[in-house]
Coordinates of C-alpha atoms and ligand atoms in Angstrom, one line a residue:
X13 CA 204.6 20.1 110.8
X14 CA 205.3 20.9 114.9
X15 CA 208.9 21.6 115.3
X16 CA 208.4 24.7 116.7
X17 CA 207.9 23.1 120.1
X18 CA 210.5 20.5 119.9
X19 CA 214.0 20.4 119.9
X20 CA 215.1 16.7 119.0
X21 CA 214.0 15.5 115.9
X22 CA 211.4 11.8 116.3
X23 CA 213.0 8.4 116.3
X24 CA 213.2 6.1 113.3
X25 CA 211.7 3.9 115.0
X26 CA 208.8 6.2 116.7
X27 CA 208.1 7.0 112.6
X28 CA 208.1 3.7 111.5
X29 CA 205.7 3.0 114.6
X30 CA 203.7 5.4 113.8
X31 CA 203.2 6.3 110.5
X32 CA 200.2 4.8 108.0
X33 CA 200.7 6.8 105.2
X34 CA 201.6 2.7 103.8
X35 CA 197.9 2.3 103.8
X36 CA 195.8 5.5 104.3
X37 CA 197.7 6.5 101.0
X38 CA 194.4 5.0 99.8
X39 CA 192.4 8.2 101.2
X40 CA 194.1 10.8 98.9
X41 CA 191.1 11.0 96.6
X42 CA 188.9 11.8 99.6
X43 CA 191.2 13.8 101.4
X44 CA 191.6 16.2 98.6
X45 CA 188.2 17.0 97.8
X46 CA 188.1 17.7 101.4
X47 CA 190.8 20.3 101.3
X48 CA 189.4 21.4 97.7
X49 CA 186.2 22.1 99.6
X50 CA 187.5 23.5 102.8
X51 CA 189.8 26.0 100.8
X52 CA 187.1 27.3 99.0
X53 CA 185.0 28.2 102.4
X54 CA 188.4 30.1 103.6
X55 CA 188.0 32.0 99.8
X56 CA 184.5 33.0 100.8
X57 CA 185.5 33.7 104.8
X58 CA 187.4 36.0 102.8
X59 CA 190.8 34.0 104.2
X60 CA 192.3 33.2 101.1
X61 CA 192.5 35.4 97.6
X62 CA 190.9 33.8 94.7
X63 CA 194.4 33.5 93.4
X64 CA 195.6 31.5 96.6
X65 CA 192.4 29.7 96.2
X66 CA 193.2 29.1 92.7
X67 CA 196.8 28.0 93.3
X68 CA 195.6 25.6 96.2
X69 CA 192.7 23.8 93.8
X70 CA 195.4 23.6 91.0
X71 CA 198.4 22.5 93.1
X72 CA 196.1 19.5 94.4
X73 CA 194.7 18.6 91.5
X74 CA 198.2 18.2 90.3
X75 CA 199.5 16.0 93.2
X76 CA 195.9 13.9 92.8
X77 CA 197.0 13.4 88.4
X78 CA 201.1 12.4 89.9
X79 CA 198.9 10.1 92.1
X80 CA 197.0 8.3 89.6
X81 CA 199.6 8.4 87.2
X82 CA 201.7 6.3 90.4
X83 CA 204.2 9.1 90.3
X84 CA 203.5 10.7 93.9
X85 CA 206.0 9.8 96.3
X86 CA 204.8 8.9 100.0
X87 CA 207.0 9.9 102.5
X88 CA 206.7 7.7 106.2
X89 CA 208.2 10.9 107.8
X90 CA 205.5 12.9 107.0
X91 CA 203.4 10.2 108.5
X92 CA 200.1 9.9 106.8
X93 CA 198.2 11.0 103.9
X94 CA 196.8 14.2 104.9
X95 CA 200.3 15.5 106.2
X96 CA 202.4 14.0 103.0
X97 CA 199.8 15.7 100.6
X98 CA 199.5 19.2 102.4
X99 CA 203.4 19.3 102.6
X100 CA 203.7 18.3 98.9
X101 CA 201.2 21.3 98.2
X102 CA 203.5 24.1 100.2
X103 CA 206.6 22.6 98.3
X104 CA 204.7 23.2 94.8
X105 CA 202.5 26.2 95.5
X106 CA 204.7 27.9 98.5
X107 CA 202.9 30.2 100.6
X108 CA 199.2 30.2 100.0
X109 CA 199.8 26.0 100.7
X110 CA 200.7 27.2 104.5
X111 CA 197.4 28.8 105.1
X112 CA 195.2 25.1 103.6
X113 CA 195.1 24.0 107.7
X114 CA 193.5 27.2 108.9
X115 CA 190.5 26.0 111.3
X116 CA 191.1 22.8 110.1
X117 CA 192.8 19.8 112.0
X118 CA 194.0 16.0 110.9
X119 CA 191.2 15.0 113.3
X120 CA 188.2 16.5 111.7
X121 CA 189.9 15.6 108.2
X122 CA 190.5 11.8 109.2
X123 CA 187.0 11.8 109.9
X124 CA 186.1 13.6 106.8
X125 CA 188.0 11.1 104.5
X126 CA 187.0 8.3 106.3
X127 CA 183.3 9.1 106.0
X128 CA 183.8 10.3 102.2
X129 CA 185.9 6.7 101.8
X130 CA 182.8 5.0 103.5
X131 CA 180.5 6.4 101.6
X132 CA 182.0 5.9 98.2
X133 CA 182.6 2.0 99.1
X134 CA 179.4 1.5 100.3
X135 CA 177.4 2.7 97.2
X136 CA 179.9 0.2 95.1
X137 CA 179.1 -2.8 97.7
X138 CA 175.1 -1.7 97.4
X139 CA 176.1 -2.0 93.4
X140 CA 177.8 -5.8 94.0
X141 CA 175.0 -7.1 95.9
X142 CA 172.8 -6.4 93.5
X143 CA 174.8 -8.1 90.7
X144 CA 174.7 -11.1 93.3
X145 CA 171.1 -10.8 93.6
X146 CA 170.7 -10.4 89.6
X147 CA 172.7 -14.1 88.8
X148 CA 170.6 -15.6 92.2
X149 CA 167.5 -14.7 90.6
X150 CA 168.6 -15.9 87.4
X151 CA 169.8 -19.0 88.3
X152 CA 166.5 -18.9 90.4
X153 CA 164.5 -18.5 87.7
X154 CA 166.2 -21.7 85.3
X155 CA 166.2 -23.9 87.7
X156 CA 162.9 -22.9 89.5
X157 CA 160.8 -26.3 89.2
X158 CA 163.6 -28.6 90.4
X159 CA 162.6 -30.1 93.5
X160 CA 165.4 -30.9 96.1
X161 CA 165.0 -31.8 100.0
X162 CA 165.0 -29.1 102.4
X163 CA 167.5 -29.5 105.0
X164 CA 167.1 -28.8 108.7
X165 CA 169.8 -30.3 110.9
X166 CA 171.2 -31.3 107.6
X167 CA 168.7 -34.0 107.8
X168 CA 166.3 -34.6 104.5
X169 CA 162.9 -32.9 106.4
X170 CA 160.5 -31.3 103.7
X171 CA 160.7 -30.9 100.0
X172 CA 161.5 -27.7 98.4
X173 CA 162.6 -26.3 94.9
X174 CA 166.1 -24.8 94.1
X175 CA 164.6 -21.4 92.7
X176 CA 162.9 -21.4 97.0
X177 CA 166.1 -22.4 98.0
X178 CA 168.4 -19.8 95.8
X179 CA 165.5 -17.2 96.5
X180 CA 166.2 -17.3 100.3
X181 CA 169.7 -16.1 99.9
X182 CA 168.8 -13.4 97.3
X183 CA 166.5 -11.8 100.4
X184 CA 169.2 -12.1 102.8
X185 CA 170.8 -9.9 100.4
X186 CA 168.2 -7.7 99.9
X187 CA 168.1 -7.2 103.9
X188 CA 171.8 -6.5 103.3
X189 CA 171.4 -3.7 100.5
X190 CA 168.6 -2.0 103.2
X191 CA 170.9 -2.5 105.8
X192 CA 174.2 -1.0 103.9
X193 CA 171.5 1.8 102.7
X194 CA 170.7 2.5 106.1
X195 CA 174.3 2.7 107.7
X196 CA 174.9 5.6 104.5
X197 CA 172.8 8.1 106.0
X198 CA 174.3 7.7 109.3
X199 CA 177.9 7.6 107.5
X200 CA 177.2 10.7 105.8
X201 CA 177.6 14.0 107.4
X202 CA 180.5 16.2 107.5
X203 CA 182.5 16.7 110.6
X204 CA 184.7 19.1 108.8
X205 CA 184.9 22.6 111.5
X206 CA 184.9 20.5 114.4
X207 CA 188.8 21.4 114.8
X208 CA 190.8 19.2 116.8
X209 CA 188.4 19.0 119.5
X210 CA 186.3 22.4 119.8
X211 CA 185.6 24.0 116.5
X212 CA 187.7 26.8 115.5
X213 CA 187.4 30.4 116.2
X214 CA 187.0 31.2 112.5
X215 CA 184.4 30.0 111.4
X216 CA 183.8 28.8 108.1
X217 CA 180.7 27.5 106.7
X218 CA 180.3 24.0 107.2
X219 CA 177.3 23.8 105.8
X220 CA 178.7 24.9 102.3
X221 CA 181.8 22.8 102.8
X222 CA 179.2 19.5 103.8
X223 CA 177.2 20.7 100.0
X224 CA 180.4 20.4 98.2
X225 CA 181.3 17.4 99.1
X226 CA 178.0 15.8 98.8
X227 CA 177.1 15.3 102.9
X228 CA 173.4 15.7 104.1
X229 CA 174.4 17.2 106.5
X230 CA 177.0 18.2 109.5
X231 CA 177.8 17.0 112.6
X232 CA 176.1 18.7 115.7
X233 CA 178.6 18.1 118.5
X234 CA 182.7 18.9 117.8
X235 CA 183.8 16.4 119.9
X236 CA 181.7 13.1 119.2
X237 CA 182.1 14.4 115.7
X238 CA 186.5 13.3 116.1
X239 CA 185.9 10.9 118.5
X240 CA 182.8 9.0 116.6
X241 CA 183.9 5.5 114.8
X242 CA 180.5 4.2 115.4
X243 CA 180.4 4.7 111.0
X244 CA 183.2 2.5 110.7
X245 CA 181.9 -0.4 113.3
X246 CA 178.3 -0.2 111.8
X247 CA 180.1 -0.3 108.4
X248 CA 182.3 -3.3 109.4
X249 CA 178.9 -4.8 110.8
X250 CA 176.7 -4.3 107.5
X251 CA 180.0 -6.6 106.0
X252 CA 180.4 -8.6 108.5
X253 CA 176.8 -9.8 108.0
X254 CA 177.4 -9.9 104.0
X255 CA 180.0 -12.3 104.6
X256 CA 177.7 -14.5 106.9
X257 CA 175.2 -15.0 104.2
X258 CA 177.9 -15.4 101.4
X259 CA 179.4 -18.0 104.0
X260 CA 176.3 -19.7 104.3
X261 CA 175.6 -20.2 100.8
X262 CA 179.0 -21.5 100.1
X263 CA 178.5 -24.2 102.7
X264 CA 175.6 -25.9 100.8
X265 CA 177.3 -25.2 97.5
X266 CA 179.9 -27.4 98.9
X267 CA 177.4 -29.4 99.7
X268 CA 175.3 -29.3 96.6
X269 CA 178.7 -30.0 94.6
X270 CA 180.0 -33.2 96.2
X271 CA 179.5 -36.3 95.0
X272 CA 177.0 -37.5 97.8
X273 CA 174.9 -34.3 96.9
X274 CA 175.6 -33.4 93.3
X275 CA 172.8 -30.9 93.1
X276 CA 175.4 -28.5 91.3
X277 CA 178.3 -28.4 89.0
X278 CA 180.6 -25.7 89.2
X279 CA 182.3 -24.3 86.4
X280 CA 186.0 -25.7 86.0
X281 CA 186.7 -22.0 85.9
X282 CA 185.4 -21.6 89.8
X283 CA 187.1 -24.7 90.7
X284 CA 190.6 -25.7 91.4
X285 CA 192.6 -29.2 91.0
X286 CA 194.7 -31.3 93.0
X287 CA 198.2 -31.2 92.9
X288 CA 198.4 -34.7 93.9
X289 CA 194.8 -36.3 93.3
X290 CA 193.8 -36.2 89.9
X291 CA 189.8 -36.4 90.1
X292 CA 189.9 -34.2 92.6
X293 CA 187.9 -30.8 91.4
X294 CA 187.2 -28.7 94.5
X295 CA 185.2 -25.4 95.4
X296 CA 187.6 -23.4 96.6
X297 CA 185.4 -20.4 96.1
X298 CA 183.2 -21.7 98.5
X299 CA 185.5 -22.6 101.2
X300 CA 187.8 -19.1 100.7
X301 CA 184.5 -17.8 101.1
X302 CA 183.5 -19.4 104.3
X303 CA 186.6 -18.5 105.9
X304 CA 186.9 -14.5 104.9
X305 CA 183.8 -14.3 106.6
X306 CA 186.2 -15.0 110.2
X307 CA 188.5 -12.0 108.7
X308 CA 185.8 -9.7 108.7
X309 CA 184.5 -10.6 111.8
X310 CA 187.7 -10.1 112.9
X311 CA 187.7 -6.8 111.4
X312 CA 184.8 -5.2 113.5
X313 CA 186.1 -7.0 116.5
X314 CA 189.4 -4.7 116.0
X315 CA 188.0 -1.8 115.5
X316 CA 185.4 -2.2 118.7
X317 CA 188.3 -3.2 121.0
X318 CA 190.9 -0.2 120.0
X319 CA 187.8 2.6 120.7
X320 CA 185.6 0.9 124.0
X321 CA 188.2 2.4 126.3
X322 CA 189.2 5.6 124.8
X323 CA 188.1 8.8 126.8
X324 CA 186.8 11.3 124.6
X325 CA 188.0 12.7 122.2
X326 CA 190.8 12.0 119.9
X327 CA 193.6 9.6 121.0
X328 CA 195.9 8.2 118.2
X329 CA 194.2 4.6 118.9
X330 CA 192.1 5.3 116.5
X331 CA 194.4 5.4 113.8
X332 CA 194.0 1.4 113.9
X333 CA 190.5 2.0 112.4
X334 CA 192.0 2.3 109.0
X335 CA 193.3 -1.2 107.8
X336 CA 190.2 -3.4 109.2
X337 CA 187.9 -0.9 107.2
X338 CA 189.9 -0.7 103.8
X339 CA 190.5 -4.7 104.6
X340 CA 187.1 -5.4 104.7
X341 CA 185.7 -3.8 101.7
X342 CA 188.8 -5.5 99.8
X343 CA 187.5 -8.7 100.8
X344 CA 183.4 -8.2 100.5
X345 CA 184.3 -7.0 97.4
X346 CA 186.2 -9.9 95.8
X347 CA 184.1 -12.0 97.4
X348 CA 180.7 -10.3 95.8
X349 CA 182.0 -10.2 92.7
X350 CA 183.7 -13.9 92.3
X351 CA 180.5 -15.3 94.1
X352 CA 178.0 -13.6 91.1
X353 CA 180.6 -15.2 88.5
X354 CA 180.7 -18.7 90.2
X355 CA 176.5 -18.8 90.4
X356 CA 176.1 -17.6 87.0
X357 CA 178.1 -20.5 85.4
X358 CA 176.6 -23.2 88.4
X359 CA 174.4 -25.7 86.5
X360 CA 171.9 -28.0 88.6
X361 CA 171.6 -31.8 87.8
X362 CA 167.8 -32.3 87.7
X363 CA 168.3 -35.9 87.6
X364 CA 170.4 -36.1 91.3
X365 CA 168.0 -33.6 92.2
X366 CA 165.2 -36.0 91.5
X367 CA 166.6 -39.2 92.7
X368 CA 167.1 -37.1 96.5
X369 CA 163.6 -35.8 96.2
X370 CA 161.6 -38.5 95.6
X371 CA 162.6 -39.7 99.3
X372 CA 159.0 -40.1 100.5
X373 CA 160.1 -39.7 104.5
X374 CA 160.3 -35.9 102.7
X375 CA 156.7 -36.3 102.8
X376 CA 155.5 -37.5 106.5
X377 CA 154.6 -34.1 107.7
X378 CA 152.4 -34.5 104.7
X379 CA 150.9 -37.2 106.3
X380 CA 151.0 -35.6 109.6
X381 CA 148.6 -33.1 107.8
X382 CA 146.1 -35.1 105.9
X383 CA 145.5 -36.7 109.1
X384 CA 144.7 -33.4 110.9
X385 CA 142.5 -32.6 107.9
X386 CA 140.8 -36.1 109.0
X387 CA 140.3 -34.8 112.0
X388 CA 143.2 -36.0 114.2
X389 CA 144.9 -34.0 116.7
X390 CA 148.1 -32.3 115.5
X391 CA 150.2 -34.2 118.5
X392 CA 148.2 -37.7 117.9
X393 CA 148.6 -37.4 114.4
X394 CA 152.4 -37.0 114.3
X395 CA 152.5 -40.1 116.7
X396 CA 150.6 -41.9 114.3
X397 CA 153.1 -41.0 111.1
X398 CA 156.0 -41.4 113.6
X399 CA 154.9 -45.0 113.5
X400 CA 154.2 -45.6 110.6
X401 CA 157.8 -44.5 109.6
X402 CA 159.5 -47.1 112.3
X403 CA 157.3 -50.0 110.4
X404 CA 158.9 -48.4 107.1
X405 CA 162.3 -48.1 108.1
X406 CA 161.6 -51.2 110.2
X407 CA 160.9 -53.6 107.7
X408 CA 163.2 -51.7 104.8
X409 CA 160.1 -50.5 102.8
X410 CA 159.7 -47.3 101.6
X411 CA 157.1 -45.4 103.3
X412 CA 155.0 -44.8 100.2
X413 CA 154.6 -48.4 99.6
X414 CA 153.0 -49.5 103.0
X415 CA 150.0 -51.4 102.1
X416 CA 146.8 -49.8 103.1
X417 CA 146.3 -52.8 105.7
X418 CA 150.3 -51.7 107.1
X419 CA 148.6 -47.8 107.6
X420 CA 145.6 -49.2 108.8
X421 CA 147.3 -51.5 111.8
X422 CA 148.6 -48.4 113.0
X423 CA 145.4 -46.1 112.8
X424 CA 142.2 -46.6 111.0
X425 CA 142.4 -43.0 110.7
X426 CA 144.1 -43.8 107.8
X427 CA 141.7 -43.7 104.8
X428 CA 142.2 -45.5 101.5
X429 CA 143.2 -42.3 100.1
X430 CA 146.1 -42.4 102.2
X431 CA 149.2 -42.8 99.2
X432 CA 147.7 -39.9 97.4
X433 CA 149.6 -37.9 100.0
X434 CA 152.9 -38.9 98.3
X435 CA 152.4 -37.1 95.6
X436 CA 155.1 -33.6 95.4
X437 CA 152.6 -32.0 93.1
X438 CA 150.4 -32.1 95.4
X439 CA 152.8 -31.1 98.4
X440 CA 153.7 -28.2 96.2
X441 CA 150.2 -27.0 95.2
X442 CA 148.8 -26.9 99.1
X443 CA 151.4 -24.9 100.0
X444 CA 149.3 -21.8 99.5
X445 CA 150.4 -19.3 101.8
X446 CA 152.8 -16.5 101.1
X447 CA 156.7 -17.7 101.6
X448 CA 155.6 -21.2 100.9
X449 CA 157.8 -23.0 98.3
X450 CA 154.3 -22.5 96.1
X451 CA 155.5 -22.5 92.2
X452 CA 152.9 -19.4 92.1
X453 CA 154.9 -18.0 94.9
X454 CA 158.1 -18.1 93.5
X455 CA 157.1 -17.2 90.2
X456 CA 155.8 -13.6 92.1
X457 CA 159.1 -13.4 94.0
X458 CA 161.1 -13.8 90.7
X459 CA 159.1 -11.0 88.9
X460 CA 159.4 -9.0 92.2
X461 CA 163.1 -8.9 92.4
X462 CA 163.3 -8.8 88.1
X463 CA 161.6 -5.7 88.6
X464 CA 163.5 -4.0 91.6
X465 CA 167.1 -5.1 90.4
Ligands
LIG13 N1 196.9 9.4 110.9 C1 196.0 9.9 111.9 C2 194.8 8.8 112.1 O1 194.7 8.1 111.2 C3 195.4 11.2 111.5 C4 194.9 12.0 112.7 C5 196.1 12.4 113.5 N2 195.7 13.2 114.6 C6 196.5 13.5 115.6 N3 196.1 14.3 116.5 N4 197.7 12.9 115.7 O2 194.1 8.8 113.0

């Protein structure tokens, strides 16, 4: 492709340093709509004959079919995809391939196919959080009146239900699907015409070429437009943050499925034996989970180290963008779409749940409160319920069967209506406000999200 200037031929081992045709293979779909497109704004510049034009669209659709069909042969010493496909054109189609590059450059296609790749795996993602969201909100939805403890500090601290509990992660996702939304409109515009660096002297109409391939728009300065990765990081982010929550959720499924929980069962299809321990049935899932969340972490990390110290515009760093970004929607992907499988065969055991509920320490802020409603000072009151807990655990006695005269000792704030506070209908039902773990509440949330997804 540049031998005029040179006069030895690259080293092996220079090509085998360089070239990423072994993974940016994976571009070809992108990088030949690109070409398709940019070949038909040279037709209209009046730069190629609607016969050359013809031959070019043809010749790659060919190449794209021996592609598909796993027939294309990738060559390392043609480096990467956009050099191994145009060189492949000029072999099939001979002259009319040659002219493909006019006002054109691997950097603004790089960008191009990157972008188009972006694009296309973003609306897919957008697609798998949803499905995610779908078997949260069913599971939601059967199990929405079994009460379990909510955990802060992984301490038992108030009660809750598992439809609040599954509902909380099926919003982090929805923040996720915005988010991902978001990134798209940044992700899409073309940067096709910026050149190498400064546009070209013929000018083709990028605005035409962006409409073709489905852009909203183009790029407005040629030299953040091949030196930009900003699409890629914020990409790697919007996953990053994906894998957080799917990280999260797996911890208290792990949780939920061992025996000192057993809130959940997971399907023997989501779970995987011992080679050596024969009881043994472990979430896997879960744990593989947790830790592919460091891997795409790891991903954006790359990618923000290889460009902080590049001076503008294009240096050949920024040919390490490409594995971390295919990596990581390899990874969110598997990981959305085993997740929705592994929820949607999960079944709750209400009696576990019931047993770890009826804890009635789950209930002493509840106590905290009907004293305030008594009139008791928020501070005072929690003093009071803080002691009344140490008599409890003190003397071994749950804190729901301290006599009247126990409460009383304590605080004659204490009323003889005190035990009706240990009541979970009750701690359910004055839970009014909105976000509350209100069976009313969740109900609307559940028809909310049945109606969006
Ligand atoms: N394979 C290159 C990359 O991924 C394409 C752009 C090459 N541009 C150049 N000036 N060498 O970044």
């Amino acid at each position: 492709m540049w031998t005029g200037r040179f006069s030895q031929a690259t080293a092996d081992l220079v090509l085998q340093y360089g070239e990423s045709i072994s993974y940016d293979w994976k571009l070809y779909r992108h990088d030949i709509a690109g070409s398709i497109a940019h070949a038909r704004a040279q037709m209209k510049a009046g730069m190629l004959t609607q016969d050359e034009f013809n031959a070019i669209e043809n010749g790659l659709k060919s190449i794209l079919a021996d592609i598909e069909a796993g027939h294309f042969q990738w060559s390392i010493k043609l480096e990467d995809v956009h050099m191994n496909i145009e060189s492949e054109l000029t072999r099939r189609i001979g002259a009319p391939g040659a002219k493909l590059h006019t006002a054109r450059s691997r950097n603004d296609q790089v960008a191009t196919d990157t972008r188009l790749y972006c694009r296309a795996e973003i609306d897919t993602t957008m697609q798998l959080l949803q499905d995610m969201q779908r078997a949260l909100v069913r599971k939601a939805e059967e199990y929405a009146s079994i009460r379990i403890p909510g955990y802060t500090h992984l301490q038992r601290a108030q009660p809750v239900t598992i439809g609040h509990h599954l509902l909380a992660y099926v919003e982090m996702l929805g923040r996720d699907y915005e988010r991902l939304a978001d990134c798209r409109r940044r992700v899409n515009v073309s940067p096709l015409g910026s050149g190498a660096i400064a546009g070209s002297t013929i000018n083709l109409d990028r605005f035409g070429i962006a409409e073709e391939l489905g852009f909203d728009g183009v790029t407005e300065n040629s030299m953040d437009a091949i030196a930009d990765r900003d699409y890629i990081m914020e990409t790697l982010f919007c996953l990053s943050l994906i894998g957080t929550h799917l990280s999260r959720m797996s911890e208290d499924l792990v949780l939920w499925s061992s025996a000192e929980f057993g809130f959940c069962t997971l399907s023997d299809a989501h779970t995987t034996g011992s080679s050596l321990m024969p009881q043994k049935k472990n979430p896997d899932v879960c744990e593989l989970t947790r830790g592919k969340s460091g891997r795409l972490y790891g991903n954006l990390v790359s990618v923000m180290v290889a460009v902080k110290g590049l001076p503008l515009t294009y240096n050949r760093d920024l040919q390490e963008d490409k594995e971390p970004l295919f990596d990581s929607f390899e990874t969110i992907s598997l990981a959305l779409r085993v997740n929705t499988e592994m929820v949607a065969a999960m079944r709750i055991n209400p009696d576990r749940c019931a047993a770890a509920v009826a804890d009635p320490l789950l209930l002493a802020t509840d106590l905290a409160d009907y004293l305030v409603r008594r009139g008791v000072p928020f501070r005072h009151a929690h003093e009071l319920v803080g002691k009344a807990v140490a008599v409890a655990v003190g003397s071994n006695t749950p804190l729901n069967e301290l006599t009247l005269e126990q409460f009383r000792a304590i605080s004659p704030e204490y009323a003889e209506d005190v035990h009706s506070v240990f009541n979970l209908d009750r701690a359910f039902q004055l839970r009014t406000n909105p976000g509350a773990p209100n069976p009313d509440n969740t109900a609307r949330r559940i028809a909310f999200w049945k109606e969006k997804l």
